[in-house]
PDB file of C-alpha atoms in Angstrom:
ATOM      1  CA  MET D   1     -24.163 -25.686 -17.502  1.00  0.00           C
ATOM      2  CA  SER D   2     -24.474 -23.780 -20.544  1.00  0.00           C
ATOM      3  CA  MET D   3     -21.562 -21.425 -22.273  1.00  0.00           C
ATOM      4  CA  LYS D   4     -23.448 -18.257 -20.884  1.00  0.00           C
ATOM      5  CA  LYS D   5     -23.314 -19.089 -17.633  1.00  0.00           C
ATOM      6  CA  ASN D   6     -19.762 -20.172 -17.735  1.00  0.00           C
ATOM      7  CA  TRP D   7     -18.679 -16.741 -19.535  1.00  0.00           C
ATOM      8  CA  GLU D   8     -20.470 -14.770 -17.037  1.00  0.00           C
ATOM      9  CA  MET D   9     -19.514 -16.784 -13.936  1.00  0.00           C
ATOM     10  CA  LEU D  10     -15.721 -16.515 -15.228  1.00  0.00           C
ATOM     11  CA  CYS D  11     -16.404 -12.646 -15.851  1.00  0.00           C
ATOM     12  CA  ARG D  12     -18.124 -12.032 -12.389  1.00  0.00           C
ATOM     13  CA  PHE D  13     -14.561 -13.802 -10.909  1.00  0.00           C
ATOM     14  CA  VAL D  14     -12.438 -11.190 -12.678  1.00  0.00           C
ATOM     15  CA  LEU D  15     -14.724  -8.444 -11.858  1.00  0.00           C
ATOM     16  CA  LEU D  16     -14.777  -9.703  -7.999  1.00  0.00           C
ATOM     17  CA  ALA D  17     -10.797 -10.294  -8.228  1.00  0.00           C
ATOM     18  CA  GLY D  18     -10.207  -6.528  -9.154  1.00  0.00           C
ATOM     19  CA  VAL D  19     -12.588  -5.351  -6.656  1.00  0.00           C
ATOM     20  CA  ILE D  20     -10.614  -7.507  -3.862  1.00  0.00           C
ATOM     21  CA  ALA D  21      -7.412  -6.483  -5.049  1.00  0.00           C
ATOM     22  CA  PHE D  22      -8.089  -2.531  -5.321  1.00  0.00           C
ATOM     23  CA  LEU D  23      -9.620  -2.842  -1.507  1.00  0.00           C
ATOM     24  CA  LEU D  24      -6.476  -4.605  -0.609  1.00  0.00           C
ATOM     25  CA  LYS D  25      -4.379  -1.887  -2.213  1.00  0.00           C
ATOM     26  CA  ASP D  26      -5.134   0.544   0.722  1.00  0.00           C
ATOM     27  CA  THR D  27      -3.570  -0.419   4.163  1.00  0.00           C
ATOM     28  CA  SER D  28      -4.639   2.815   6.014  1.00  0.00           C
ATOM     29  CA  PHE D  29      -7.317   0.170   7.558  1.00  0.00           C
ATOM     30  CA  LEU D  30      -4.034  -0.888   9.777  1.00  0.00           C
ATOM     31  CA  THR D  31      -4.530   2.158  12.069  1.00  0.00           C
ATOM     32  CA  TYR D  32      -6.627   3.344  14.352  1.00  0.00           C
ATOM     33  CA  ALA D  33      -7.547   6.439  16.824  1.00  0.00           C
ATOM     34  CA  THR D  34      -6.720   7.234  20.132  1.00  0.00           C
ATOM     35  CA  SER D  35      -8.431   9.367  22.762  1.00  0.00           C
ATOM     36  CA  ASP D  36      -6.774  12.372  21.315  1.00  0.00           C
ATOM     37  CA  GLY D  37      -7.716  12.029  17.505  1.00  0.00           C
ATOM     38  CA  LYS D  38      -4.671  11.291  16.607  1.00  0.00           C
ATOM     39  CA  LYS D  39      -3.806   7.604  14.351  1.00  0.00           C
ATOM     40  CA  THR D  40      -1.867   5.111  15.688  1.00  0.00           C
ATOM     41  CA  LEU D  41       0.094   2.591  13.296  1.00  0.00           C
ATOM     42  CA  ASP D  42      -0.418  -1.421  13.763  1.00  0.00           C
ATOM     43  CA  LYS D  43       2.893  -2.203  13.213  1.00  0.00           C
ATOM     44  CA  TYR D  44       5.867   0.583  13.231  1.00  0.00           C
ATOM     45  CA  PRO D  45       8.682   0.785  10.390  1.00  0.00           C
ATOM     46  CA  SER D  46      11.883  -1.093  10.802  1.00  0.00           C
ATOM     47  CA  VAL D  47      14.744  -1.463   8.568  1.00  0.00           C
ATOM     48  CA  THR D  48      17.738  -3.890   8.853  1.00  0.00           C
ATOM     49  CA  GLN D  49      21.115  -2.697   6.954  1.00  0.00           C
ATOM     50  CA  THR D  50      24.206  -4.869   7.253  1.00  0.00           C
ATOM     51  CA  TYR D  51      27.870  -3.997   6.576  1.00  0.00           C
ATOM     52  CA  PHE D  52      31.032  -5.796   5.747  1.00  0.00           C
ATOM     53  CA  TYR D  53      32.936  -5.517   9.290  1.00  0.00           C
ATOM     54  CA  ALA D  54      36.490  -4.588   7.518  1.00  0.00           C
ATOM     55  CA  THR D  55      35.141  -1.408   5.510  1.00  0.00           C
ATOM     56  CA  GLY D  56      31.764  -0.245   7.279  1.00  0.00           C
ATOM     57  CA  GLY D  57      29.797   1.713   4.944  1.00  0.00           C
ATOM     58  CA  ALA D  58      27.440   4.970   4.519  1.00  0.00           C
ATOM     59  CA  ASP D  59      23.534   5.399   4.051  1.00  0.00           C
ATOM     60  CA  THR D  60      20.818   7.138   3.242  1.00  0.00           C
ATOM     61  CA  ILE D  61      17.498   6.505   4.546  1.00  0.00           C
ATOM     62  CA  ASN D  62      14.363   8.162   3.181  1.00  0.00           C
ATOM     63  CA  LEU D  63      12.364   8.219   6.489  1.00  0.00           C
ATOM     64  CA  VAL D  64       8.986   9.607   4.713  1.00  0.00           C
ATOM     65  CA  ALA D  65       8.676   6.490   2.534  1.00  0.00           C
ATOM     66  CA  LEU D  66       8.648   4.646   6.027  1.00  0.00           C
ATOM     67  CA  LEU D  67       5.422   7.007   7.308  1.00  0.00           C
ATOM     68  CA  PRO D  68       2.158   6.835   6.333  1.00  0.00           C
ATOM     69  CA  GLU D  69       0.796   8.776   3.644  1.00  0.00           C
ATOM     70  CA  ASP D  70      -1.047  11.258   5.540  1.00  0.00           C
ATOM     71  CA  CYS D  71       1.306  11.893   8.213  1.00  0.00           C
ATOM     72  CA  LYS D  72       1.671  15.294   8.806  1.00  0.00           C
ATOM     73  CA  LEU D  73       5.377  15.743   9.968  1.00  0.00           C
ATOM     74  CA  THR D  74       6.401  18.285  12.448  1.00  0.00           C
ATOM     75  CA  SER D  75      10.251  17.157  13.785  1.00  0.00           C
ATOM     76  CA  TYR D  76      12.145  14.101  14.540  1.00  0.00           C
ATOM     77  CA  ALA D  77      14.218  12.799  17.742  1.00  0.00           C
ATOM     78  CA  LEU D  78      16.986  10.356  17.414  1.00  0.00           C
ATOM     79  CA  SER D  79      18.413   7.698  19.721  1.00  0.00           C
ATOM     80  CA  TYR D  80      21.311   5.224  19.537  1.00  0.00           C
ATOM     81  CA  VAL D  81      22.230   1.988  21.023  1.00  0.00           C
ATOM     82  CA  GLY D  82      24.586  -0.648  20.509  1.00  0.00           C
ATOM     83  CA  ASP D  83      28.408  -1.417  19.793  1.00  0.00           C
ATOM     84  CA  VAL D  84      28.778  -0.165  16.424  1.00  0.00           C
ATOM     85  CA  THR D  85      30.669   3.154  15.899  1.00  0.00           C
ATOM     86  CA  PHE D  86      29.922   6.064  13.699  1.00  0.00           C
ATOM     87  CA  HIS D  87      32.415   7.971  11.405  1.00  0.00           C
ATOM     88  CA  SER D  88      29.365  10.297  11.223  1.00  0.00           C
ATOM     89  CA  ALA D  89      26.795  10.762  13.622  1.00  0.00           C
ATOM     90  CA  PRO D  90      23.452   9.975  12.484  1.00  0.00           C
ATOM     91  CA  THR D  91      21.673  12.896  11.467  1.00  0.00           C
ATOM     92  CA  VAL D  92      18.520  13.988   9.896  1.00  0.00           C
ATOM     93  CA  ILE D  93      18.489  16.178   7.040  1.00  0.00           C
ATOM     94  CA  ASP D  94      15.735  16.944   4.597  1.00  0.00           C
ATOM     95  CA  ASP D  95      13.443  14.002   5.762  1.00  0.00           C
ATOM     96  CA  LYS D  96      16.655  11.503   5.326  1.00  0.00           C
ATOM     97  CA  LEU D  97      18.503   9.694   8.127  1.00  0.00           C
ATOM     98  CA  LEU D  98      22.480   9.937   7.009  1.00  0.00           C
ATOM     99  CA  TYR D  99      25.191   8.231   8.893  1.00  0.00           C
ATOM    100  CA  THR D 100      28.384   6.478   8.414  1.00  0.00           C
ATOM    101  CA  VAL D 101      29.616   3.427  10.096  1.00  0.00           C
ATOM    102  CA  ASP D 102      33.015   2.690  11.065  1.00  0.00           C
ATOM    103  CA  ALA D 103      34.585  -0.569  10.468  1.00  0.00           C
ATOM    104  CA  GLY D 104      34.995  -2.660  13.116  1.00  0.00           C
ATOM    105  CA  PRO D 105      34.993  -6.265  14.653  1.00  0.00           C
ATOM    106  CA  LYS D 106      32.412  -8.745  13.241  1.00  0.00           C
ATOM    107  CA  ASP D 107      28.631  -9.254  14.862  1.00  0.00           C
ATOM    108  CA  MET D 108      28.982  -5.811  16.378  1.00  0.00           C
ATOM    109  CA  THR D 109      25.133  -4.157  16.412  1.00  0.00           C
ATOM    110  CA  GLY D 110      23.613  -1.470  16.982  1.00  0.00           C
ATOM    111  CA  THR D 111      20.294   0.135  16.565  1.00  0.00           C
ATOM    112  CA  ILE D 112      19.186   3.772  15.528  1.00  0.00           C
ATOM    113  CA  THR D 113      15.586   5.091  16.511  1.00  0.00           C
ATOM    114  CA  VAL D 114      13.935   7.577  14.788  1.00  0.00           C
ATOM    115  CA  THR D 115      11.087   9.058  16.560  1.00  0.00           C
ATOM    116  CA  ALA D 116       8.508  10.707  13.989  1.00  0.00           C
ATOM    117  CA  MET D 117       6.344  13.161  15.625  1.00  0.00           C
ATOM    118  CA  THR D 118       3.479  14.362  13.685  1.00  0.00           C
ATOM    119  CA  ASP D 119       0.435  16.378  13.686  1.00  0.00           C
ATOM    120  CA  ASN D 120      -2.141  13.468  13.560  1.00  0.00           C
ATOM    121  CA  TYR D 121      -0.423  10.589  14.512  1.00  0.00           C
ATOM    122  CA  THR D 122       1.436   9.550  17.768  1.00  0.00           C
ATOM    123  CA  ASP D 123       4.795   9.676  17.812  1.00  0.00           C
ATOM    124  CA  ILE D 124       6.169   7.043  15.150  1.00  0.00           C
ATOM    125  CA  PRO D 125       9.473   4.988  16.002  1.00  0.00           C
ATOM    126  CA  ILE D 126      11.300   3.745  12.980  1.00  0.00           C
ATOM    127  CA  THR D 127      13.973   1.335  13.933  1.00  0.00           C
ATOM    128  CA  VAL D 128      17.081   1.288  11.934  1.00  0.00           C
ATOM    129  CA  ASN D 129      19.039  -1.962  12.883  1.00  0.00           C
ATOM    130  CA  LEU D 130      22.551  -2.112  12.362  1.00  0.00           C
ATOM    131  CA  LYS D 131      25.154  -5.545  12.153  1.00  0.00           C
ATOM    132  CA  LEU D 132      28.894  -5.383  10.840  1.00  0.00           C
ATOM    133  CA  SER D 133      29.333  -9.072   9.419  1.00  0.00           C
ATOM    134  CA  ASP D 134      31.485 -10.792   7.243  1.00  0.00           C
ATOM    135  CA  LYS D 135      28.407 -11.161   4.603  1.00  0.00           C
ATOM    136  CA  LYS D 136      26.090  -8.695   3.244  1.00  0.00           C
ATOM    137  CA  GLN D 137      22.426  -9.548   4.017  1.00  0.00           C
ATOM    138  CA  VAL D 138      20.679 -10.497   1.115  1.00  0.00           C
ATOM    139  CA  GLU D 139      17.326  -8.605   0.657  1.00  0.00           C
ATOM    140  CA  PRO D 140      14.155 -10.859  -0.460  1.00  0.00           C
ATOM    141  CA  GLY D 141      13.400 -10.547  -4.165  1.00  0.00           C
ATOM    142  CA  TYR D 142       9.843 -10.066  -3.632  1.00  0.00           C
ATOM    143  CA  TYR D 143       7.910  -7.338  -2.034  1.00  0.00           C
ATOM    144  CA  VAL D 144       4.264  -6.045  -2.364  1.00  0.00           C
ATOM    145  CA  ASP D 145       3.991  -2.854  -4.449  1.00  0.00           C
ATOM    146  CA  THR D 146       0.698  -1.109  -3.590  1.00  0.00           C
ATOM    147  CA  ALA D 147       1.067   0.750  -7.457  1.00  0.00           C
ATOM    148  CA  TRP D 148       1.237  -2.593  -9.188  1.00  0.00           C
ATOM    149  CA  ILE D 149      -1.648  -4.227  -7.082  1.00  0.00           C
ATOM    150  CA  ALA D 150      -4.243  -1.121  -7.993  1.00  0.00           C
ATOM    151  CA  ASN D 151      -2.876  -1.189 -11.838  1.00  0.00           C
ATOM    152  CA  ILE D 152      -3.724  -4.693 -11.561  1.00  0.00           C
ATOM    153  CA  SER D 153      -6.997  -4.442  -9.934  1.00  0.00           C
ATOM    154  CA  ARG D 154      -8.180  -1.901 -12.429  1.00  0.00           C
ATOM    155  CA  ILE D 155      -7.389  -4.232 -15.601  1.00  0.00           C
ATOM    156  CA  PHE D 156      -9.212  -6.904 -14.041  1.00  0.00           C
ATOM    157  CA  ILE D 157     -12.146  -4.185 -13.266  1.00  0.00           C
ATOM    158  CA  VAL D 158     -12.498  -3.349 -16.447  1.00  0.00           C
ATOM    159  CA  LEU D 159     -11.955  -6.975 -18.099  1.00  0.00           C
ATOM    160  CA  GLY D 160     -14.828  -8.016 -15.745  1.00  0.00           C
ATOM    161  CA  ILE D 161     -17.243  -5.161 -16.650  1.00  0.00           C
ATOM    162  CA  LEU D 162     -16.070  -5.918 -20.563  1.00  0.00           C
ATOM    163  CA  GLY D 163     -16.805  -9.658 -20.124  1.00  0.00           C
ATOM    164  CA  LEU D 164     -20.015  -9.185 -18.458  1.00  0.00           C
ATOM    165  CA  ALA D 165     -21.375  -6.490 -20.926  1.00  0.00           C
ATOM    166  CA  VAL D 166     -20.321  -9.025 -23.917  1.00  0.00           C
ATOM    167  CA  CYS D 167     -21.907 -12.081 -22.121  1.00  0.00           C
ATOM    168  CA  ARG D 168     -25.355  -9.916 -21.813  1.00  0.00           C
ATOM    169  CA  ARG D 169     -25.218  -8.960 -25.036  1.00  0.00           C
ATOM    170  CA  ARG D 170     -24.023 -12.127 -26.719  1.00  0.00           C
ATOM    171  CA  TYR D 171     -26.343 -14.625 -24.642  1.00  0.00           C
ATOM    172  CA  MET D 172     -29.547 -12.234 -24.235  1.00  0.00           C
ATOM    173  CA  LYS D 173     -31.010 -12.446 -27.912  1.00  0.00           C
TER     174      LYS D 173
END
C-alpha cells in the first residue's frame, strides 16, 4: 500500500470516528411517541443517596438536570415509602427536590418518587433511593459527558477533513 493510501485511510478513519461520536452524543433517540403524541423515555432517571446513619443529612437535587432538554414542565407530584424519617419533609421548590434526612439505625432505606408532569412527555417518575449506612457510598469515577463527546467529535471531524484535503493536495499532483 502506498503512503498516500495509508494517510488517506487514516484521515477517513478519523473523520468517521468524529461523525460517529457526534451522532452518539444525542441521546434523544431513546424516546418514542405514544398514541396521544407524547414522548416516553426508554429509561427513567434515578439517584441513590447514602447518608451516615448517626448524622443523617440534607440534600438538594436539581430535577431539571435529570429530565430531557426538550421537556416542557407543568408540575411535580411527590410520594415517599420506606423507614427513613425526615427532619424536613421532601418538597420541590424551583425545580429542585429539597429534603433533610434524620439520623437513625443503619441500613434504613426509603424512596422518594417525584413524578414530573409535562406537556410533551408522559409522566416521568424520578426515583431517589435513600439509605442510612455506616459508610458513605462512593460514586464511580467515570461518567459520559455529552458536551465533551461533542467537542471531541468536532475535533475529529475537522482533523479528518483537513487530513483528506492535505492528502489529496499532496498526492494528487
